[in-house]
Short mmCIF file of C-alpha atoms and ligand atoms in Angstrom, two decimals:
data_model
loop_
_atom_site.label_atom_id
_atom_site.label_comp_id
_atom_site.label_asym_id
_atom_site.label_seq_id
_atom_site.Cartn_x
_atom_site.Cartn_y
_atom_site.Cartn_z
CA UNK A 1262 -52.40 50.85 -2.65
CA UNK A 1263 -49.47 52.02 -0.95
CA UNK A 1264 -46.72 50.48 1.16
CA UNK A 1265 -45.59 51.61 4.01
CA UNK A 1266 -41.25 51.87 4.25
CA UNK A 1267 -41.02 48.55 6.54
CA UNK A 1268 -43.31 47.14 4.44
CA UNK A 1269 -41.74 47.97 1.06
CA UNK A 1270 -38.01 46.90 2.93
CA UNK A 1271 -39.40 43.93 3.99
CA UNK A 1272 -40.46 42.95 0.79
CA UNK A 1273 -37.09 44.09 -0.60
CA UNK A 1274 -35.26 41.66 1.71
CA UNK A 1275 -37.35 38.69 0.93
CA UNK A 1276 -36.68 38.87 -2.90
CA UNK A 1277 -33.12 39.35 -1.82
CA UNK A 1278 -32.77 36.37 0.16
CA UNK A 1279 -34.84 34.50 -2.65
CA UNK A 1280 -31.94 35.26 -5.48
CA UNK A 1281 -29.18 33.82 -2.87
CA UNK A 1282 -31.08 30.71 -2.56
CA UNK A 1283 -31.53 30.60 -6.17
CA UNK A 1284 -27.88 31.34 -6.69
CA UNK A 1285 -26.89 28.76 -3.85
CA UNK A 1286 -28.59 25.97 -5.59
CA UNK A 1287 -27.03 26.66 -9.10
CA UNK A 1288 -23.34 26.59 -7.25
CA UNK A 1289 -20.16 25.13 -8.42
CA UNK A 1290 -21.13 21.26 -9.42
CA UNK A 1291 -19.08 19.17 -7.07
CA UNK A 1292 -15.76 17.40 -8.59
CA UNK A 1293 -15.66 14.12 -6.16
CA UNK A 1294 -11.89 13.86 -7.66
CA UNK A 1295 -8.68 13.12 -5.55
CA UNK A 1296 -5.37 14.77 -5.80
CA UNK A 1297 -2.93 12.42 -7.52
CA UNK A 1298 -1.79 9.59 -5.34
CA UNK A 1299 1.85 10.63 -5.01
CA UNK A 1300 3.86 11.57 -2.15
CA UNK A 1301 7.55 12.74 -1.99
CA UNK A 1302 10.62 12.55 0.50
CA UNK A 1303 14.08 12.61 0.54
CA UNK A 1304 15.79 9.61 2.40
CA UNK A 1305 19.58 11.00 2.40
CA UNK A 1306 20.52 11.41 -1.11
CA UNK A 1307 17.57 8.88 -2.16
CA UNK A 1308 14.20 10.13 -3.38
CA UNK A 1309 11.31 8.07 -2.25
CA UNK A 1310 7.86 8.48 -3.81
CA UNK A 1311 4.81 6.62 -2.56
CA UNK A 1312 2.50 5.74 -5.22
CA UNK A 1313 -0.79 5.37 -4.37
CA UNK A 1314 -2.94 2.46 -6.39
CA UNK A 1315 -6.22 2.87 -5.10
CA UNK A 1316 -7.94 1.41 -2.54
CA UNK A 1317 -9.92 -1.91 -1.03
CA UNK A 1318 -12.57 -2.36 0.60
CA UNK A 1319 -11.44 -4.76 3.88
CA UNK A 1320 -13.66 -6.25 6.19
CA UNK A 1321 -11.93 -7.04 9.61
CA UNK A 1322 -14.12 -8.46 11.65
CA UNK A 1323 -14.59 -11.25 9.44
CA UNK A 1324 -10.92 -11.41 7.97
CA UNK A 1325 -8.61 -11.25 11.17
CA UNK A 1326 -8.07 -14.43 12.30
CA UNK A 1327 -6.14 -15.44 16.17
CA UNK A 1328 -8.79 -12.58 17.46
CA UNK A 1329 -12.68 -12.89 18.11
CA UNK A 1330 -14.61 -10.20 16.21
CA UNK A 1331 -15.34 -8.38 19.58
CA UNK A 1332 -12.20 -7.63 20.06
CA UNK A 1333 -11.61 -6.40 16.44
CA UNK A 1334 -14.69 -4.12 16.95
CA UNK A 1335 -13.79 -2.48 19.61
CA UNK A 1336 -10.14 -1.89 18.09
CA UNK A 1337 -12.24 -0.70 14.81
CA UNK A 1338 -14.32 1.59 17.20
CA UNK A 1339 -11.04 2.73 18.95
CA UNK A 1340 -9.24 4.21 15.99
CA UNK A 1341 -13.19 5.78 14.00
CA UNK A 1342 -13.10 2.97 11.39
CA UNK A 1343 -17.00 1.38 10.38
CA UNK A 1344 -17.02 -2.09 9.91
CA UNK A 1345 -16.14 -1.84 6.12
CA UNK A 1346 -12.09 -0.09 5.90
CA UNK A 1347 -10.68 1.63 2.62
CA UNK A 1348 -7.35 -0.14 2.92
CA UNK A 1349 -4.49 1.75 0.86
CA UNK A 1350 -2.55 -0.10 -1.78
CA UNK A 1351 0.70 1.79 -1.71
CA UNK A 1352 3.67 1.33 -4.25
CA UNK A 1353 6.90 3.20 -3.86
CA UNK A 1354 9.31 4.02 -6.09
CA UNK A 1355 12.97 4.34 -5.30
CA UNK A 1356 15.31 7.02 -7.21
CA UNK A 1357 18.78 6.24 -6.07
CA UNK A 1358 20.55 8.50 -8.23
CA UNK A 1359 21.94 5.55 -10.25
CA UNK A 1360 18.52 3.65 -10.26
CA UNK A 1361 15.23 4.09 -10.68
CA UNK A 1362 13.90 0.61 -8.60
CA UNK A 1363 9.49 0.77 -7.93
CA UNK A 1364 8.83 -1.99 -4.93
CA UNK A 1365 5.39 -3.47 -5.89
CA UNK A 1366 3.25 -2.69 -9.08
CA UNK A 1367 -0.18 -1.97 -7.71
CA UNK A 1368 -3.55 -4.53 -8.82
CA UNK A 1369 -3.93 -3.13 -12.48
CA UNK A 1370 -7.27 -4.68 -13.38
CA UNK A 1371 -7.00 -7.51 -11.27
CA UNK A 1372 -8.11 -6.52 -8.23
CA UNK A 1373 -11.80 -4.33 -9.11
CA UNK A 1374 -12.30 -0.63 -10.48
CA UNK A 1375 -11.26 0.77 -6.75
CA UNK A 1376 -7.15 -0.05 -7.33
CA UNK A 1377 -5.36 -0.07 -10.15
CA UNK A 1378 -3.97 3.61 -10.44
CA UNK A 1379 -0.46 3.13 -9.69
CA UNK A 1380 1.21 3.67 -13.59
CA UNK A 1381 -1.29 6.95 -13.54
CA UNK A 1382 0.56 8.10 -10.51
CA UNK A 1383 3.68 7.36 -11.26
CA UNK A 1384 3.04 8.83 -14.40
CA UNK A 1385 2.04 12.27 -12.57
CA UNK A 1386 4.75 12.29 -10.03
CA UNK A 1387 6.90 12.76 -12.96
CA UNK A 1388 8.56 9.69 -14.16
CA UNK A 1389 7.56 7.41 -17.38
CA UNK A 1390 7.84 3.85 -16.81
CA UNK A 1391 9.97 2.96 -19.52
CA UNK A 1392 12.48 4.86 -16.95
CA UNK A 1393 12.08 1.63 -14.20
CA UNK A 1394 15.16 -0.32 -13.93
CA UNK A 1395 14.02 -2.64 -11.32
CA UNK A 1396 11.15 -3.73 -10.04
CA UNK A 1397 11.22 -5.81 -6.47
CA UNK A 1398 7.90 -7.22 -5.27
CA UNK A 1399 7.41 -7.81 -2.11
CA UNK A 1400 5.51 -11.03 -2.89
CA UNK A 1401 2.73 -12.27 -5.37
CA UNK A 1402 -0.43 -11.27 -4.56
CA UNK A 1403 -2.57 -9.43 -7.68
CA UNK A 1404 -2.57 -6.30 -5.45
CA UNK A 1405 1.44 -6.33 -5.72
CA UNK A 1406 2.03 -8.29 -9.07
CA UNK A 1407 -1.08 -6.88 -11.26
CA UNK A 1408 0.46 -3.92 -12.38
CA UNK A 1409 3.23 -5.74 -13.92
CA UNK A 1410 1.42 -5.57 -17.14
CA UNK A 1411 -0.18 -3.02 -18.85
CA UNK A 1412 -2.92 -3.65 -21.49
CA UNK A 1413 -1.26 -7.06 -21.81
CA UNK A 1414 1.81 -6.28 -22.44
CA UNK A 1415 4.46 -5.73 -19.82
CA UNK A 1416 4.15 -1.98 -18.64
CA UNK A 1417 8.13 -1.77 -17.64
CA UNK A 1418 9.84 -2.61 -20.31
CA UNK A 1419 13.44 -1.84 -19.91
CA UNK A 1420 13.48 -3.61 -15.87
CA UNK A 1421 14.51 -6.45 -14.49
CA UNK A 1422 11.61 -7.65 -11.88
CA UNK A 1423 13.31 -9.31 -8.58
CA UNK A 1424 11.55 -11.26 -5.96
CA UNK A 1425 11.90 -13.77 -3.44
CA UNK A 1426 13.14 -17.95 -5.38
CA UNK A 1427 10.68 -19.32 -2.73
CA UNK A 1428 7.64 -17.13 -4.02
CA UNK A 1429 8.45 -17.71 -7.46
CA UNK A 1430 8.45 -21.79 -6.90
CA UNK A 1431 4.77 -21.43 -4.96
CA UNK A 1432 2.82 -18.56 -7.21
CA UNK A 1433 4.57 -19.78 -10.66
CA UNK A 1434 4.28 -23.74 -10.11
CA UNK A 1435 1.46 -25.33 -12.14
CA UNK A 1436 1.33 -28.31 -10.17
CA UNK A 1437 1.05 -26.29 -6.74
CA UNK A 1438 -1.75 -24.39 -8.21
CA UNK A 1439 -4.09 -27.54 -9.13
CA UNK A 1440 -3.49 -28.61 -5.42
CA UNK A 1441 -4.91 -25.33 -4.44
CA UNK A 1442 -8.27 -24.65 -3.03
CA UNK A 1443 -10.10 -23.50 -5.95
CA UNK A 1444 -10.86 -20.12 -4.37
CA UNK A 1445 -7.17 -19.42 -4.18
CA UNK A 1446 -6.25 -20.65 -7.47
CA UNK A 1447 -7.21 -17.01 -9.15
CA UNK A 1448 -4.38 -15.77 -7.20
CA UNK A 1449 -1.76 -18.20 -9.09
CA UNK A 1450 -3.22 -17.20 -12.03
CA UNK A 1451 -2.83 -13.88 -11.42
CA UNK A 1452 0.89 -14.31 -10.55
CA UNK A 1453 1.63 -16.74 -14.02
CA UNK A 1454 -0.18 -13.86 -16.03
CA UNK A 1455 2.48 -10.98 -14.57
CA UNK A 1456 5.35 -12.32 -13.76
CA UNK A 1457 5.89 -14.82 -17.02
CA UNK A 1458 6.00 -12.02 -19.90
CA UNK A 1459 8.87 -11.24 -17.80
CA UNK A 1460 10.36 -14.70 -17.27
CA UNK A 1461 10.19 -15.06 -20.64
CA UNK A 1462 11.70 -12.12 -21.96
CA UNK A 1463 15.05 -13.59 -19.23
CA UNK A 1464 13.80 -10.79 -17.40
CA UNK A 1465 13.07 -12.27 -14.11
CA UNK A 1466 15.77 -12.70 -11.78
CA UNK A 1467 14.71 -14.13 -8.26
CA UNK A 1468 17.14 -14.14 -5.05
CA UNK A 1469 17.14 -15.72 -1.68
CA UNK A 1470 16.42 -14.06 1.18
CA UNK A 1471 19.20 -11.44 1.63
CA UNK A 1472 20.93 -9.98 -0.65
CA UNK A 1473 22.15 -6.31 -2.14
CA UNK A 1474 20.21 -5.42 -4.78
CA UNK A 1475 21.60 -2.18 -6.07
CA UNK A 1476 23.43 0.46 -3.64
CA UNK A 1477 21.17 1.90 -0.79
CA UNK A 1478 18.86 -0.93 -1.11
CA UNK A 1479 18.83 -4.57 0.54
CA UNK A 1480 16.23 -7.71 0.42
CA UNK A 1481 15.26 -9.23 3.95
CA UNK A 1482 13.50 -12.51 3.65
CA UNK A 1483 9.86 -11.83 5.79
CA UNK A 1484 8.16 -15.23 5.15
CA UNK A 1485 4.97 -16.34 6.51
CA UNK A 1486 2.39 -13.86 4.68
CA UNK A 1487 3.56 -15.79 1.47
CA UNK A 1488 6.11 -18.50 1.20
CA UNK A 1489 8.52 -16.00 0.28
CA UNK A 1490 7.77 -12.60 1.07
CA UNK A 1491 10.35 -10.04 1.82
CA UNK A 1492 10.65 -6.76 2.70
CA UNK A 1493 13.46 -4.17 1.65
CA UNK A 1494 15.89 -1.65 3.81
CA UNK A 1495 16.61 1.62 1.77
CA UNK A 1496 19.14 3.51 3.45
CA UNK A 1497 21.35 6.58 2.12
CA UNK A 1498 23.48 9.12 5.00
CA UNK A 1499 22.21 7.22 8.13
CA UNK A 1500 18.24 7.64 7.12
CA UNK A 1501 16.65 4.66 6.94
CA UNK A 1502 13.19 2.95 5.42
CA UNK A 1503 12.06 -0.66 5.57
CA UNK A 1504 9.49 -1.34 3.28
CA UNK A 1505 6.94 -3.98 4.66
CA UNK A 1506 4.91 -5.14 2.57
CA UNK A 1507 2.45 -6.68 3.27
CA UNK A 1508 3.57 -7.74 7.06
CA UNK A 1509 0.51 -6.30 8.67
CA UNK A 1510 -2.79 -5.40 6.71
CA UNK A 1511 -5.38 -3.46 9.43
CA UNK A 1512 -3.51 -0.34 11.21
CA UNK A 1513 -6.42 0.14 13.62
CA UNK A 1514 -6.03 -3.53 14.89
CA UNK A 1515 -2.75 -5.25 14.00
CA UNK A 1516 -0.40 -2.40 15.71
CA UNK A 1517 -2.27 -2.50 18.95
CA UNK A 1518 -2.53 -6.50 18.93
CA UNK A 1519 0.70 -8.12 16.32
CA UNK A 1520 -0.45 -11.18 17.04
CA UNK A 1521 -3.65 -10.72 15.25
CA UNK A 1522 -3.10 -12.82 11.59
CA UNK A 1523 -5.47 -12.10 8.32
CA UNK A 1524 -6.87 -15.16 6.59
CA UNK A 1525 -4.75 -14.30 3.36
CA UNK A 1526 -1.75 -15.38 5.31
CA UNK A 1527 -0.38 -18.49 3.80
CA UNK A 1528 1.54 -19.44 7.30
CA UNK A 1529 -0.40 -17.42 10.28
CA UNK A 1530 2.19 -18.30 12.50
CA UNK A 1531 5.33 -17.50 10.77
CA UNK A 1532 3.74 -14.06 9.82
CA UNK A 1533 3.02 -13.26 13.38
CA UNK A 1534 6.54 -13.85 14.03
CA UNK A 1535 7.74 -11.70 11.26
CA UNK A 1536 5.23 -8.75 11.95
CA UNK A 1537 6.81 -8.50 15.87
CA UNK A 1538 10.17 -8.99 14.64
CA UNK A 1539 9.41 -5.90 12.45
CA UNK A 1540 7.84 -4.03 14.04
CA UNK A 1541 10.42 -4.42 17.47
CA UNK A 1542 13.17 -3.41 14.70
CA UNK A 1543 11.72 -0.46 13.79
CA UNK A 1544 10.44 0.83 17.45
CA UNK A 1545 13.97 0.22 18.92
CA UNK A 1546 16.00 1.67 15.93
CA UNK A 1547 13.72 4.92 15.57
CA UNK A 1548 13.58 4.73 11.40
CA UNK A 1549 10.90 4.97 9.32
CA UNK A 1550 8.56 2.06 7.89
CA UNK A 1551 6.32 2.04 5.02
CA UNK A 1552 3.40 -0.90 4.46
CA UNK A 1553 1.50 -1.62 1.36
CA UNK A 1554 -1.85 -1.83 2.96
CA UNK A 1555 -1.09 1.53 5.58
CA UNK A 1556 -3.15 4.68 4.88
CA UNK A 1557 -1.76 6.21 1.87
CA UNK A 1558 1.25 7.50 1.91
CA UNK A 1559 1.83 4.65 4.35
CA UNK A 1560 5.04 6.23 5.98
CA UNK A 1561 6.18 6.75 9.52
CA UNK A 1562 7.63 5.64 12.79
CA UNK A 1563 6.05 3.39 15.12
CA UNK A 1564 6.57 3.36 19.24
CA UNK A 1565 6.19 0.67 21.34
CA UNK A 1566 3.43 1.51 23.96
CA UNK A 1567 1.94 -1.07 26.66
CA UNK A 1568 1.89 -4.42 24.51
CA UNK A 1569 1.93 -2.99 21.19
CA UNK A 1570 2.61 -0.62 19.49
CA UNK A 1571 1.84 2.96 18.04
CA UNK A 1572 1.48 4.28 14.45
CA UNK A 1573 3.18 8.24 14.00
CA UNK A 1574 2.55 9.16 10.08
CA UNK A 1575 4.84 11.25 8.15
CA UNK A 1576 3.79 14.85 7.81
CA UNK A 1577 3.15 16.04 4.40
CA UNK A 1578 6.55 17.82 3.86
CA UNK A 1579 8.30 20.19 1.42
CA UNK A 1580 11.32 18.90 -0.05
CA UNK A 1581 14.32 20.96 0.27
ZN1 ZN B 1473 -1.44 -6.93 -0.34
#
């Protein structure tokens, strides 16, 4: 039997295109890694590195409160976000030159397998944590206190951990905690388990509202979130970067509509009031913000627009 040349070519081209989709199927298995969750700037003569912890699954729609869930859909729908949001949990750490100061510690293990990273990061940006001098948290929720500790022990162990007097007396009080709602009293557990290694050790040194902390970086009392939740100015050569916190928690809702609270909020009210304050600040003075619960890095400017306001990330930089 013979084969005539288009046959025989035809032929040839089929067995070809048979090895390619024999080759495509055995391809390069598929990592389904991240980079490392770190991100560097220069603030004047201060480095800043955002440390990324991991993330949490939010639902808005059924956590915003002073909204209805219409109106939180069609702010989700506005900005590409499902119902379900991975919500950052950002930790930044502060080289002044003379100080080495990380504002919030990430969950650790208390928050689920999806957080937790932060001492990993800060690990691969560079720095070891027995390098921390200070550590300032913003307030004492697990996603901001967990990371105090490390495999029980506590994972900074040359610093000095600041926060606000009036979250220490809530989150650290026995008696407040057995007058909690049971589903909130994890949460003072949570606190008592990190912070008292450190409280201990005489290690724990809580201020009032606002104060200098080291050079280049100052407390601001922010209450309302949690009794005593503050957020922290870092400024070096005229640059300048408030750290929030955890002032607003839903980007795709809470900048277009401040007045829309979270149900974690100890004192709705007072946090609306903060977040407004904050975010006016920051739109009038033109410097750059950073929140706990932003998309990782969690770092930009915001821009007042209609009645609310505008998120402008950071672009991913070189530093020079
Ligand atoms: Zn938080």
């Amino acid at each position: 039997m013979t084969f005539t040349p288009w046959i025989r070519n035809g032929i040839a081209a089929l067995v070809g295109s048979l090895v390619l989709a024999t080759a495509a199927q055995a391809g390069a298995p598929q990592l389904k890694t991240q980079a490392p969750g770190f991100y560097r700037m220069m603030l004047g003569d201060i480095e800043v590195t955002a440390l990324f912890d991991g993330t949490l699954d939010l639902q808005p729609k059924q956590l915003l409160t002073n909204t209805t869930q219409k109106d939180v859909g069609k702010l989700l729908d506005k900005g590409f976000q499902k119902d379900t949001v991975q919500t950052s949990v950002n930790g930044y750490l502060i080289n002044t030159g003379s100080k080495l100061v990380l504002v919030d510690t990430g969950a650790a293990g208390l928050f689920g397998p999806t957080a937790g990273n932060l001492l990993a990061n800060l690990k691969a940006s560079g720095y070891q944590p027995e390098q921390v001098d200070e550590v300032y948290i913003t307030h004492m929720h697990p996603d901001h206190v967990g990371g105090l500790l490390a495999d029980g022990k506590p994972a900074f162990p040359n610093a000095i951990v600041r926060a606000d007097q009036h979250d220490a007396d809530f989150w650290l009080s026995q008696a407040t905690m057995e007058k909690a709602p049971k589903e909130v009293q994890g949460f003072f557990q949570g606190a008592m388990a990190s912070l008292n290694p450190y409280v201990a050790a005489g290690k724990f040194k809580p201020f009032d509202g606002e104060a200098e902390l080291v050079p280049g970086v100052r407390s601001f009392a922010a209450r309302g979130h949690t009794p005593g939740h503050s957020i922290y100015a870092v400024e070096s050569k005229g640059q300048k970067l408030v750290l929030w916190g955890d002032l607003m928690h839903v980007a795709a809702v809470q900048f277009a509509q401040p007045q829309v609270t979270i149900s974690f909020d100890s004192d709705s009210k007072s946090a609306a009031i903060q977040r407004k304050k904050a975010y006016a600040d920051a739109a009038k003075g033109g410097f750059l913000v950073a929140g706990a619960h932003l998309p990782f890095p969690g770092i930009g400017h915001i821009r007042a627009e209609g009645r609310g306001y505008i998120w402008v990330p950071v672009d991913y930089q070189q530093i020079r």
